Coordinates of C-alpha atoms and ligand atoms in Angstrom, one line a residue:
M1 CA -41.7 -3.5 13.8
D2 CA -40.3 -5.4 17.0
R3 CA -37.7 -2.9 18.1
H4 CA -37.4 -4.1 21.7
P5 CA -38.2 -7.3 23.4
A6 CA -41.0 -6.0 25.9
G7 CA -43.4 -8.6 24.5
A8 CA -41.0 -11.7 24.9
E9 CA -42.1 -14.5 27.5
H10 CA -39.7 -15.3 30.4
N11 CA -39.9 -18.1 32.7
D12 CA -38.5 -16.3 35.6
G13 CA -40.8 -13.5 35.0
R14 CA -43.8 -15.8 35.4
L15 CA -42.4 -17.4 38.7
I16 CA -42.3 -13.9 40.3
D17 CA -45.9 -13.3 39.2
H18 CA -47.1 -16.5 40.9
E19 CA -45.5 -15.6 44.0
D20 CA -47.0 -12.1 44.2
A21 CA -50.5 -13.7 43.4
D22 CA -50.0 -16.2 46.3
R23 CA -49.4 -13.1 48.6
D24 CA -52.4 -11.3 47.2
V25 CA -54.5 -14.1 48.0
I26 CA -53.5 -14.5 51.6
A27 CA -54.2 -10.8 52.2
I28 CA -57.6 -11.1 50.5
C29 CA -58.3 -14.3 52.7
I30 CA -57.4 -12.2 56.0
V31 CA -59.9 -9.7 54.9
A32 CA -62.5 -12.0 53.9
A33 CA -62.2 -13.9 57.3
A34 CA -62.3 -10.6 59.3
I35 CA -65.5 -9.8 57.3
I36 CA -67.1 -13.0 58.0
L37 CA -66.3 -12.5 61.7
F38 CA -67.4 -9.0 61.6
V39 CA -70.8 -10.0 60.1
G40 CA -71.0 -13.0 62.8
I41 CA -70.2 -10.7 65.8
G42 CA -72.0 -7.7 64.5
G43 CA -75.2 -9.8 64.1
T44 CA -75.1 -10.5 68.0
V45 CA -73.6 -7.2 69.1
G46 CA -75.7 -4.9 66.8
P47 CA -79.4 -5.8 68.2
E48 CA -77.9 -5.8 71.8
V49 CA -76.6 -2.3 71.2
L50 CA -79.8 -1.1 69.7
N51 CA -82.1 -2.6 72.4
S52 CA -79.8 -1.0 75.2
F53 CA -80.1 2.3 73.3
L54 CA -83.9 2.0 73.2
G55 CA -83.9 1.2 77.1
R56 CA -84.9 -2.5 76.4
G57 CA -81.8 -4.3 77.7
K58 CA -78.7 -4.2 79.6
G59 CA -76.5 -3.7 76.7
P60 CA -73.8 -6.1 75.1
D61 CA -71.2 -7.9 76.9
S62 CA -68.0 -5.9 77.0
A63 CA -65.9 -8.9 75.8
L64 CA -68.1 -9.2 72.7
V65 CA -67.9 -5.3 72.0
G66 CA -64.0 -5.4 72.4
A67 CA -64.1 -8.5 70.0
F68 CA -66.3 -6.5 67.5
L69 CA -64.1 -3.5 67.8
L70 CA -61.0 -5.5 67.2
N71 CA -62.7 -7.1 64.2
I72 CA -63.3 -3.7 62.6
A73 CA -59.6 -2.8 63.2
L74 CA -58.6 -5.9 61.6
I75 CA -60.7 -5.3 58.4
I76 CA -59.0 -1.8 58.3
F77 CA -55.7 -3.2 58.7
G78 CA -56.3 -6.1 56.4
W79 CA -57.6 -3.8 53.8
S80 CA -54.6 -1.3 54.0
R81 CA -52.2 -4.1 54.0
Y82 CA -53.9 -5.5 50.9
R83 CA -53.8 -1.9 49.2
E84 CA -50.1 -1.7 50.1
L85 CA -49.3 -5.0 48.9
A86 CA -51.0 -4.4 45.6
E87 CA -49.1 -1.1 45.0
E88 CA -45.8 -2.8 45.9
V89 CA -46.6 -5.7 43.6
T90 CA -47.4 -3.2 40.8
L91 CA -44.1 -1.1 41.5
R92 CA -42.1 -4.4 41.4
R93 CA -43.6 -5.5 38.2
Q94 CA -42.7 -2.2 36.6
A95 CA -39.3 -2.5 37.9
E96 CA -38.7 -6.2 36.8
Q97 CA -40.0 -5.1 33.4
Q98 CA -37.7 -2.2 33.2
A99 CA -34.7 -4.4 34.2
R100 CA -35.6 -6.8 31.6
M101 CA -35.8 -4.3 29.0
L102 CA -32.5 -2.8 30.0
A103 CA -31.1 -6.2 30.0
E104 CA -32.4 -7.1 26.5
T105 CA -32.5 -3.7 24.7
D106 CA -29.7 -1.8 23.2
P107 CA -30.0 1.5 25.0
M108 CA -28.5 3.6 22.2
T109 CA -31.1 2.7 19.5
G110 CA -33.9 0.8 21.7
F111 CA -33.4 -2.2 19.4
F112 CA -33.0 -5.7 20.6
N113 CA -29.5 -6.5 21.8
R114 CA -27.4 -9.6 20.6
R115 CA -28.9 -12.0 23.3
S116 CA -32.5 -11.0 23.0
F117 CA -32.2 -10.9 19.1
D118 CA -31.4 -14.6 19.0
D119 CA -34.4 -15.6 20.9
A120 CA -36.8 -13.4 18.9
V121 CA -35.4 -14.5 15.7
N122 CA -35.7 -18.2 16.8
A123 CA -39.2 -17.8 17.7
R124 CA -39.8 -16.0 14.3
I125 CA -38.1 -18.8 12.2
A126 CA -40.4 -21.4 14.0
K127 CA -43.5 -19.3 13.2
A128 CA -42.4 -18.8 9.5
A129 CA -41.7 -22.7 9.1
E130 CA -45.3 -23.4 10.6
E131 CA -46.6 -20.8 7.9
G132 CA -44.5 -22.1 5.0
S133 CA -42.6 -19.1 4.6
A134 CA -39.0 -18.1 5.5
V135 CA -37.1 -15.7 7.4
A136 CA -34.2 -13.6 5.8
L137 CA -31.4 -12.3 8.3
L138 CA -29.6 -9.0 7.0
M139 CA -26.4 -8.3 8.6
I140 CA -25.6 -4.5 8.1
D141 CA -22.1 -3.4 8.9
L142 CA -21.2 0.3 8.7
D143 CA -18.1 0.6 6.4
N144 CA -16.2 3.5 7.7
F145 CA -17.6 3.9 11.2
K146 CA -14.3 3.6 12.9
Q147 CA -12.7 6.3 11.2
V148 CA -15.7 8.7 11.8
N149 CA -15.4 7.7 15.5
D150 CA -11.7 8.1 15.8
Y151 CA -11.6 11.4 13.8
N152 CA -14.6 13.1 15.1
G153 CA -15.1 11.7 18.7
H154 CA -17.4 9.1 20.3
Q155 CA -20.2 11.8 20.6
T156 CA -20.6 12.2 16.8
G157 CA -20.0 8.3 16.5
D158 CA -23.3 8.0 18.7
I159 CA -25.3 10.7 16.8
L160 CA -24.3 8.8 13.5
L161 CA -25.3 5.3 15.1
R162 CA -28.8 6.7 16.1
A163 CA -29.1 8.3 12.9
C164 CA -28.5 4.9 11.1
A165 CA -30.8 3.2 13.4
T166 CA -33.7 5.6 12.5
R167 CA -32.9 5.1 8.9
I168 CA -32.9 1.2 9.4
S169 CA -36.4 1.5 11.2
G170 CA -37.6 3.6 8.1
C171 CA -36.5 0.9 5.5
V172 CA -37.7 -2.5 7.0
P173 CA -41.2 -3.9 7.1
G174 CA -43.5 -3.3 10.0
D175 CA -43.0 -6.8 11.5
A176 CA -39.3 -7.1 10.9
I177 CA -37.0 -7.8 13.9
V178 CA -34.4 -5.2 14.5
G179 CA -31.3 -5.6 16.5
R180 CA -27.9 -3.9 17.3
I181 CA -25.5 -6.8 17.8
G182 CA -22.1 -5.0 17.7
G183 CA -20.6 -1.5 17.9
D184 CA -21.6 -0.7 14.2
E185 CA -23.3 -3.9 13.4
F186 CA -27.1 -4.1 13.0
A187 CA -29.2 -7.0 12.0
V188 CA -32.7 -7.3 10.6
A189 CA -34.8 -10.4 10.4
V190 CA -37.7 -10.2 8.0
T191 CA -40.3 -12.8 6.9
F192 CA -40.7 -13.6 3.3
K193 CA -42.4 -16.3 0.9
S194 CA -39.4 -18.6 -0.2
D195 CA -40.1 -18.0 -3.9
L196 CA -40.1 -14.1 -3.5
P197 CA -36.7 -13.2 -2.2
A198 CA -37.1 -9.8 -4.2
L199 CA -38.9 -8.3 -1.3
V200 CA -35.7 -9.0 0.7
E201 CA -33.6 -7.7 -1.9
R202 CA -35.8 -4.5 -2.0
V203 CA -35.2 -3.9 1.6
A204 CA -31.4 -4.5 1.5
S205 CA -31.0 -2.1 -1.5
R206 CA -33.2 0.6 0.4
L207 CA -30.9 0.2 3.4
V208 CA -27.7 0.7 1.3
D209 CA -29.1 3.7 -0.4
R210 CA -30.5 5.3 2.8
I211 CA -27.5 4.8 5.0
A212 CA -25.1 6.2 2.3
Q213 CA -26.8 9.6 2.6
P214 CA -24.7 12.2 4.3
T215 CA -25.5 12.7 7.9
D216 CA -25.4 16.0 9.7
C217 CA -24.0 15.2 13.2
G218 CA -24.2 18.7 14.5
N219 CA -20.8 20.1 14.0
V220 CA -19.8 18.0 10.9
V221 CA -21.6 16.2 8.2
V222 CA -20.3 12.5 7.8
D223 CA -20.4 9.9 5.1
V224 CA -20.7 6.4 5.8
T225 CA -21.9 3.4 3.7
A226 CA -23.1 -0.2 4.7
S227 CA -22.3 -3.7 3.6
I228 CA -25.0 -6.2 4.0
G229 CA -24.8 -9.8 4.0
I230 CA -28.2 -12.0 3.8
A231 CA -28.8 -15.3 4.9
R232 CA -32.2 -17.3 4.6
S233 CA -33.7 -19.8 7.3
D234 CA -34.5 -22.2 4.5
I235 CA -30.7 -22.5 3.6
S236 CA -30.6 -26.3 4.5
K237 CA -33.3 -27.0 1.8
L238 CA -31.0 -25.2 -0.5
G239 CA -28.1 -27.4 0.2
G240 CA -26.4 -25.4 3.1
T241 CA -24.4 -27.0 5.7
I242 CA -24.8 -24.4 8.6
K243 CA -27.8 -24.7 10.6
G244 CA -30.9 -22.5 9.8
D245 CA -31.3 -21.2 13.3
A246 CA -30.7 -17.6 14.5
R247 CA -27.0 -18.5 15.2
G248 CA -26.4 -20.0 11.9
L249 CA -28.1 -17.3 10.0
L250 CA -25.9 -14.7 11.7
E251 CA -22.8 -16.7 10.8
M252 CA -23.8 -17.0 7.2
A253 CA -25.0 -13.3 6.9
D254 CA -21.6 -12.3 8.5
I255 CA -19.9 -14.3 5.8
A256 CA -21.8 -12.8 3.0
M257 CA -21.2 -9.3 4.8
Y258 CA -17.4 -9.7 4.6
H259 CA -18.0 -10.9 0.9
A260 CA -19.7 -7.6 0.4
K261 CA -16.8 -5.5 2.0
R262 CA -14.3 -7.3 -0.2
Q263 CA -16.3 -6.6 -3.2
G264 CA -15.9 -2.9 -2.6
R265 CA -18.4 -2.2 0.1
N266 CA -21.7 -0.2 0.0
S267 CA -23.6 -3.2 -1.4
Y268 CA -25.5 -6.4 -0.3
Y269 CA -24.8 -9.9 -1.1
W270 CA -26.8 -13.1 -0.3
F271 CA -24.9 -15.8 1.3
E272 CA -23.8 -18.8 -0.9
G273 CA -21.8 -22.0 0.0
P274 CA -18.4 -21.3 -1.6
M275 CA -18.2 -18.0 0.5
A276 CA -17.8 -20.0 3.6
D277 CA -14.7 -21.7 2.1
E278 CA -13.5 -18.2 1.1
M279 CA -14.0 -17.4 4.7
R280 CA -12.1 -20.5 6.0
F281 CA -9.3 -19.6 3.8
R282 CA -9.3 -16.0 4.9
C283 CA -9.1 -17.2 8.5
E284 CA -6.2 -19.4 7.8
I285 CA -4.4 -16.3 6.0
E286 CA -5.3 -14.1 9.0
A287 CA -3.8 -16.6 11.5
G288 CA -0.9 -17.1 9.2
I289 CA -0.1 -13.3 9.1
R290 CA -0.3 -13.3 13.0
L291 CA 2.1 -16.1 13.3
G292 CA 4.3 -15.1 10.4
I293 CA 5.4 -11.6 11.6
P294 CA 7.3 -12.8 14.7
R295 CA 8.4 -15.7 12.7
G296 CA 10.2 -13.4 10.2
E297 CA 8.1 -14.7 7.3
F298 CA 7.6 -11.1 6.0
V299 CA 10.6 -10.2 3.9
P300 CA 11.5 -7.1 1.9
Y301 CA 12.2 -7.3 -1.8
Y302 CA 13.5 -4.6 -3.8
E303 CA 12.7 -2.9 -7.2
Q304 CA 15.2 -0.6 -9.1
Q305 CA 14.4 3.0 -9.5
I306 CA 16.3 4.5 -12.5
D307 CA 17.1 8.1 -13.9
L308 CA 15.4 7.5 -17.3
Q309 CA 17.7 10.1 -18.9
T310 CA 21.0 8.7 -17.7
G311 CA 19.8 5.1 -17.1
E312 CA 21.6 5.4 -13.6
L313 CA 20.3 3.5 -10.7
T314 CA 19.1 6.0 -8.2
G315 CA 17.7 3.7 -5.5
Y316 CA 15.2 1.0 -4.7
E317 CA 11.6 0.5 -3.7
M318 CA 11.1 -2.0 -1.0
L319 CA 8.1 -4.2 -1.6
A320 CA 7.0 -6.7 1.0
R321 CA 6.6 -10.3 0.3
W322 CA 5.3 -13.1 2.5
E323 CA 7.4 -16.2 2.2
S324 CA 4.7 -18.6 3.9
P325 CA 5.8 -22.1 4.5
D326 CA 2.1 -23.1 4.1
F327 CA 1.0 -20.8 1.2
G328 CA 4.2 -20.2 -0.8
L329 CA 5.3 -16.7 -2.0
I330 CA 2.3 -14.3 -1.4
M331 CA 2.1 -10.9 -2.8
P332 CA 1.3 -7.8 -0.9
D333 CA -2.1 -7.1 -2.6
I334 CA -3.2 -10.3 -1.0
F335 CA -1.9 -9.8 2.5
I336 CA -1.6 -6.1 3.1
P337 CA -5.5 -5.4 3.0
I338 CA -6.0 -8.4 5.4
A339 CA -3.2 -7.0 7.8
E340 CA -4.9 -3.7 7.6
D341 CA -8.2 -5.3 8.7
I342 CA -6.9 -7.3 11.5
G343 CA -4.8 -4.5 13.0
A344 CA -1.6 -6.1 12.0
I345 CA -0.2 -3.7 9.4
G346 CA 1.8 -1.6 11.9
D347 CA 3.8 -4.6 13.3
L348 CA 4.2 -6.1 9.7
S349 CA 5.5 -2.8 8.3
E350 CA 7.7 -2.3 11.1
C351 CA 9.2 -5.7 10.7
V352 CA 10.0 -5.3 6.9
I353 CA 11.1 -1.7 7.2
S354 CA 13.4 -2.4 9.9
Q355 CA 15.1 -5.3 7.8
A356 CA 15.1 -2.9 4.8
L357 CA 17.0 -0.4 6.7
D358 CA 19.5 -3.1 7.9
D359 CA 19.8 -4.1 4.2
A360 CA 20.3 -0.7 2.8
R361 CA 22.6 0.8 5.3
D362 CA 25.6 -0.8 3.5
W363 CA 24.6 0.1 0.2
D364 CA 25.9 3.0 -1.8
P365 CA 25.0 6.1 0.3
A366 CA 23.9 7.6 -3.0
L367 CA 21.1 5.0 -3.2
S368 CA 17.6 6.0 -1.8
L369 CA 15.3 3.5 -0.2
A370 CA 11.5 4.0 -0.9
V371 CA 9.1 2.4 1.5
N372 CA 5.2 2.1 1.3
V373 CA 2.9 3.2 4.2
S374 CA -0.7 2.1 4.4
P375 CA -3.2 4.7 4.9
V376 CA -4.3 2.8 8.2
Q377 CA -0.6 3.5 9.7
L378 CA -1.1 7.1 8.8
R379 CA -4.0 7.3 11.3
D380 CA -1.7 6.2 13.9
P381 CA -0.7 9.6 15.8
W382 CA 2.8 8.1 16.9
F383 CA 3.8 6.9 13.3
A384 CA 6.4 9.6 12.8
Q385 CA 7.8 8.9 16.2
K386 CA 8.0 5.3 15.7
L387 CA 9.6 5.7 12.2
L388 CA 12.4 8.2 13.6
R389 CA 13.0 5.6 16.4
L390 CA 13.6 3.0 14.0
L391 CA 15.9 5.1 11.9
T392 CA 18.0 6.0 15.0
E393 CA 18.2 2.5 16.2
K394 CA 19.3 1.3 12.7
R395 CA 21.6 4.3 12.2
F396 CA 19.9 5.1 8.9
P397 CA 20.3 8.4 7.5
P398 CA 16.7 10.0 7.1
H399 CA 17.6 11.8 3.8
R400 CA 18.0 8.6 2.1
L401 CA 14.6 7.3 3.0
E402 CA 11.5 8.1 1.0
I403 CA 7.9 7.5 2.2
E404 CA 5.4 6.5 -0.4
I405 CA 1.8 7.3 0.5
T406 CA -1.0 6.3 -1.9
E407 CA -3.4 9.0 -3.3
S408 CA -6.3 7.2 -1.5
C409 CA -4.9 8.5 1.8
L410 CA -5.8 11.8 1.0
H411 CA -9.5 11.5 1.2
D412 CA -9.2 10.0 4.6
N413 CA -7.9 13.2 6.5
V414 CA -6.1 15.7 4.5
V415 CA -5.3 17.9 7.7
Q416 CA -3.8 15.0 9.5
V417 CA -1.7 13.6 6.3
R418 CA -0.5 17.2 5.9
S419 CA 0.8 17.5 9.5
L420 CA 2.4 14.0 9.2
I421 CA 4.2 14.8 5.9
T422 CA 5.5 18.1 7.4
S423 CA 6.9 16.2 10.4
L424 CA 8.4 13.8 8.4
K425 CA 10.0 16.3 6.1
N426 CA 11.4 18.5 9.1
Q427 CA 13.4 15.2 9.8
G428 CA 14.9 15.0 6.2
I429 CA 12.7 12.3 4.9
T430 CA 11.3 12.7 1.6
V431 CA 7.6 11.9 0.9
S432 CA 6.1 10.9 -2.7
L433 CA 2.5 10.5 -3.7
D434 CA 2.2 7.0 -5.0
D435 CA -0.3 5.5 -7.6
F436 CA -1.2 9.1 -8.8
G437 CA -4.1 9.3 -11.3
T438 CA -6.2 6.6 -9.4
G439 CA -7.5 8.4 -6.6
Y440 CA -9.1 11.6 -8.0
S441 CA -7.2 14.0 -5.7
S442 CA -7.9 17.5 -6.7
L443 CA -5.3 20.0 -7.9
A444 CA -6.0 22.1 -4.7
Q445 CA -5.1 19.0 -2.6
L446 CA -2.0 18.4 -4.4
R447 CA -0.8 22.0 -3.8
S448 CA -1.7 22.2 -0.2
L449 CA 0.3 19.1 0.6
P450 CA 4.1 19.3 0.5
F451 CA 4.9 16.3 -1.5
D452 CA 8.6 15.8 -2.9
R453 CA 7.5 13.7 -5.7
I454 CA 4.6 12.3 -7.7
K455 CA 4.5 8.5 -8.8
I456 CA 2.4 8.0 -11.8
D457 CA 0.3 4.8 -11.6
R458 CA 1.5 1.7 -13.5
S459 CA -1.8 1.2 -15.0
F460 CA -1.4 4.3 -17.1
V461 CA 2.3 4.0 -18.1
S462 CA 2.2 0.4 -19.0
S463 CA -0.6 1.1 -21.5
I464 CA 0.8 4.3 -22.9
V465 CA 1.6 2.9 -26.3
E466 CA -1.8 1.4 -27.1
N467 CA -4.2 3.4 -25.2
K468 CA -4.7 7.0 -26.2
D469 CA -6.4 8.0 -22.8
S470 CA -3.6 6.5 -20.8
A471 CA -1.0 8.7 -23.0
A472 CA -3.1 11.7 -22.5
I473 CA -3.2 11.2 -18.7
V474 CA 0.5 10.5 -18.4
H475 CA 1.0 13.7 -20.3
S476 CA -1.3 15.7 -18.2
I477 CA 0.5 14.4 -15.0
A478 CA 3.8 15.2 -16.4
M479 CA 2.7 18.8 -17.1
L480 CA 1.3 19.2 -13.8
G481 CA 4.6 17.9 -12.3
Q482 CA 6.4 20.7 -14.4
G483 CA 3.8 23.2 -13.3
L484 CA 4.1 22.5 -9.6
K485 CA 7.8 21.9 -9.8
L486 CA 7.2 18.2 -8.5
P487 CA 9.6 15.7 -9.8
I488 CA 7.9 12.5 -11.4
T489 CA 8.4 9.0 -11.3
A490 CA 6.8 6.6 -14.0
E491 CA 6.0 3.1 -12.4
G492 CA 5.1 0.1 -14.6
I493 CA 7.7 0.6 -17.5
E494 CA 7.7 -3.0 -19.0
T495 CA 9.1 -2.3 -22.6
S496 CA 11.2 -0.1 -24.3
E497 CA 8.5 1.2 -26.4
V498 CA 7.0 2.4 -23.4
L499 CA 10.4 4.1 -22.2
E500 CA 10.6 5.8 -25.7
H501 CA 7.2 7.5 -24.9
L502 CA 8.4 8.8 -21.7
L503 CA 11.9 10.2 -22.6
P504 CA 10.6 13.5 -24.2
Y505 CA 9.2 14.5 -20.9
G506 CA 12.6 15.3 -19.6
P507 CA 14.2 14.4 -16.4
L508 CA 11.7 11.5 -15.1
K509 CA 12.7 8.8 -12.8
G510 CA 11.1 5.2 -13.7
Q511 CA 10.8 1.7 -12.5
G512 CA 9.4 -1.5 -13.9
Y513 CA 9.8 -4.9 -15.4
L514 CA 12.2 -3.5 -18.1
Y515 CA 14.7 -2.9 -15.5
G516 CA 14.0 -6.0 -13.6
R517 CA 11.5 -7.8 -11.4
P518 CA 11.7 -7.0 -7.4
Q519 CA 14.5 -9.1 -6.0
P520 CA 15.3 -10.4 -2.5
A521 CA 18.0 -8.6 -0.5
T522 CA 20.9 -11.1 -1.1
V523 CA 20.3 -10.9 -4.7
V524 CA 20.4 -7.0 -4.7
R525 CA 23.3 -7.1 -2.4
D526 CA 25.3 -9.5 -4.7
W527 CA 24.7 -7.2 -7.6
L528 CA 25.6 -4.2 -5.8
E529 CA 28.8 -5.7 -4.5
S530 CA 29.7 -6.7 -8.0
K531 CA 29.5 -3.1 -9.1
G532 CA 31.6 -1.9 -6.0
R533 CA 28.4 -0.2 -4.6
V534 CA 28.3 -1.4 -1.0
T535 CA 30.2 0.3 1.6
R536 CA 31.1 -2.7 3.8
P537 CA 31.9 -6.3 2.3
R538 CA 29.5 -8.9 3.4
Q539 CA 30.1 -10.5 6.7
S540 CA 27.9 -13.3 6.9
E541 CA 24.7 -14.6 5.4
T542 CA 21.8 -13.0 7.0
G543 CA 18.2 -14.3 7.1
G544 CA 16.7 -16.9 4.7
H545 CA 15.3 -14.5 2.3
G546 CA 17.4 -15.3 -0.9
R547 CA 14.6 -16.7 -3.1
E548 CA 13.6 -15.2 -6.6
E549 CA 10.1 -13.8 -6.7
T550 CA 9.2 -16.4 -9.2
M551 CA 9.2 -19.1 -6.5
P552 CA 6.1 -21.1 -7.2
P553 CA 3.3 -20.9 -4.7
Q554 CA 2.9 -24.2 -2.9
R555 CA -0.8 -23.5 -2.5
A556 CA -2.9 -21.3 -4.9
V557 CA -3.7 -17.8 -3.5
S558 CA -6.1 -15.8 -5.3
N559 CA -6.8 -12.2 -5.1
G560 CA -10.7 -12.5 -4.7
Ligands
C2E1 P1 3.2 0.1 -5.5 O1 3.8 0.8 -4.4 O2 2.6 0.9 -6.6 O3 4.2 -0.9 -6.0 C1 4.4 -1.0 -7.3 C2 3.9 -2.4 -7.7 O4 4.0 -2.6 -9.1 C3 4.6 -3.6 -7.2 O5 3.6 -4.6 -7.0 C4 5.6 -3.9 -8.3 O6 6.0 -5.4 -8.2 C5 4.5 -3.8 -9.5 N1 5.6 -3.4 -10.6 C6 6.7 -3.0 -10.9 N2 7.0 -2.9 -12.1 C7 6.0 -3.4 -12.9 C8 5.7 -3.5 -14.1 O7 6.5 -3.0 -15.1 N3 4.5 -3.8 -14.6 C9 3.5 -4.4 -13.7 N4 2.3 -4.7 -14.0 N5 3.7 -4.1 -12.4 C10 4.9 -3.7 -11.9 P2 3.6 -5.4 -5.6 O8 5.1 -5.6 -5.2 O9 2.8 -6.6 -5.8 O10 3.1 -4.3 -4.9 C11 1.7 -4.1 -4.8 C12 1.4 -2.8 -3.9 O11 1.4 -3.3 -2.6 C13 2.3 -1.7 -4.0 O12 2.1 -0.8 -5.0 C14 2.1 -1.1 -2.4 O13 1.0 -0.2 -2.6 C15 1.8 -2.4 -1.8 N6 2.8 -2.7 -1.0 C16 4.0 -3.3 -1.1 N7 4.7 -3.6 0.0 C17 4.1 -2.9 1.0 C18 4.5 -2.7 2.3 O14 5.4 -2.9 2.7 N8 3.6 -1.8 3.0 C19 2.6 -1.3 2.5 N9 1.7 -0.5 3.3 N10 2.2 -1.6 1.2 C20 2.9 -2.3 0.4
MG2 MG1 4.8 2.4 -3.9
MG3 MG1 2.5 2.6 -7.1

């Protein structure tokens, strides 16, 4: 396997070698000339010295002896200079080779780095084309590396990266080119026969399995998975539009890798043409989110929360909507995960919560306001402080605010979530566990976290009438709530039959389409005003978020 680029050819390296060779030749010429002179002068001086020694002559001319001795000195000097030069050249060559290695190798793993990987892959693609085979490029991205790094420190992150590098080396064929091309991104180029992609799939599947094995990082055992995208160099023959060189392959493999992430991670996908359109669309959405936040395109909608026994309104859950001028009304299932991925969720959430606090401040003080918080926001150590600052700025009483945390957050870091819940509760904010039943949290976890309320996921509630399993799950959660003395909210109540099934469970809260769809702020306010449930009459129309949720999208937006 080509792990590092020691064998790669380099023009500048060759130039330096020529220069050194020239200098070697000059030194050798000096020594050779001195030897010829030595032989010439020695041929005259030698017999004269011998004759003088035997008493047959008067000895050599002193000038000639001087020249002879000078000649010997010249040979010694020339030879030692040659030796020094040779040693210097060897040392320089080694230093240059090492510098080249450092410039082209990833020091952490010994793999090719991004720059040298491209060169090596291009050479391999050319060779494969000559041989009538193809090159598959596998882009490997570790799914939850950032969390491991953030929670356990960079040292643990480094150990994990090295462990993954060792696993990758163990999974790929001997002649594969392996590079580390980003923090937690690796790439592998494998030559294969165009009609036998199964070889590549075997490698990808092995990589997914091996990387998912737990890694002992000394003080902690961590789990990461990998998402892999694969592109093939003969893609243009298969009808692709992106070039089949290293850069094009990396681009395609990257698109396929993101597709794997969207499909639930821990898997591999071959690049296919439509993925590029999907990617372009996603890029447009990302840009739209970044621009839309400061433009105020993200607005709060409100869903009623009802006391099921009395039918009384107890408060509202704020649900974010994106009123995009380009795409129409977009639901949070689409934009929240993307905002999380691009690091915009904090700003987006602050923007909608801040509007919601403005909206709800004038409602009847008996009405609560529930807001959803993303797992990504919970990782922000300043989250609680930011929220409290917002409450103070907006003069909103903390006891009216309820934070909804989804069950999946508990798997990220229970210790951090516990301390966050505690500090929010200390300020008077209530905290509920959202979408309960979907995240497999254990009873022990539930008992150890000071939640104020559990919300049963709408998937169980809405199917309670026709699905026995759903009914059993709702029953167990209701019993669990009674046992732990935790109030329960049932979400997704769509019909009066569902409500009938829930009423025997005692004092539950509920929400769902039976009570109405989420509504924009102006609609909610008008309705509350008509019931005399606002503390201050409307002064002026604020903002433009007065559209109904049913506003038709101007462009189709899919979940996929
Ligand atoms: P969630 O917190 O569980 O919100 C309830 C979702 O169920 C809402 O979808 C609501 O419109 C929908 N729903 C309500 N009643 C019914 C019903 O009777 N039947 C059915 N089938 N669905 C019903 P929505 O607004 O699309 O929100 C989806 C999820 O997006 C929310 O689930 C929440 O997790 C997340 N979300 C919404 N707004 C925000 C936000 O501002 N920040 C964050 N981090 N997440 C948000
Ligand atoms: Mg919620
Ligand atoms: Mg929910």
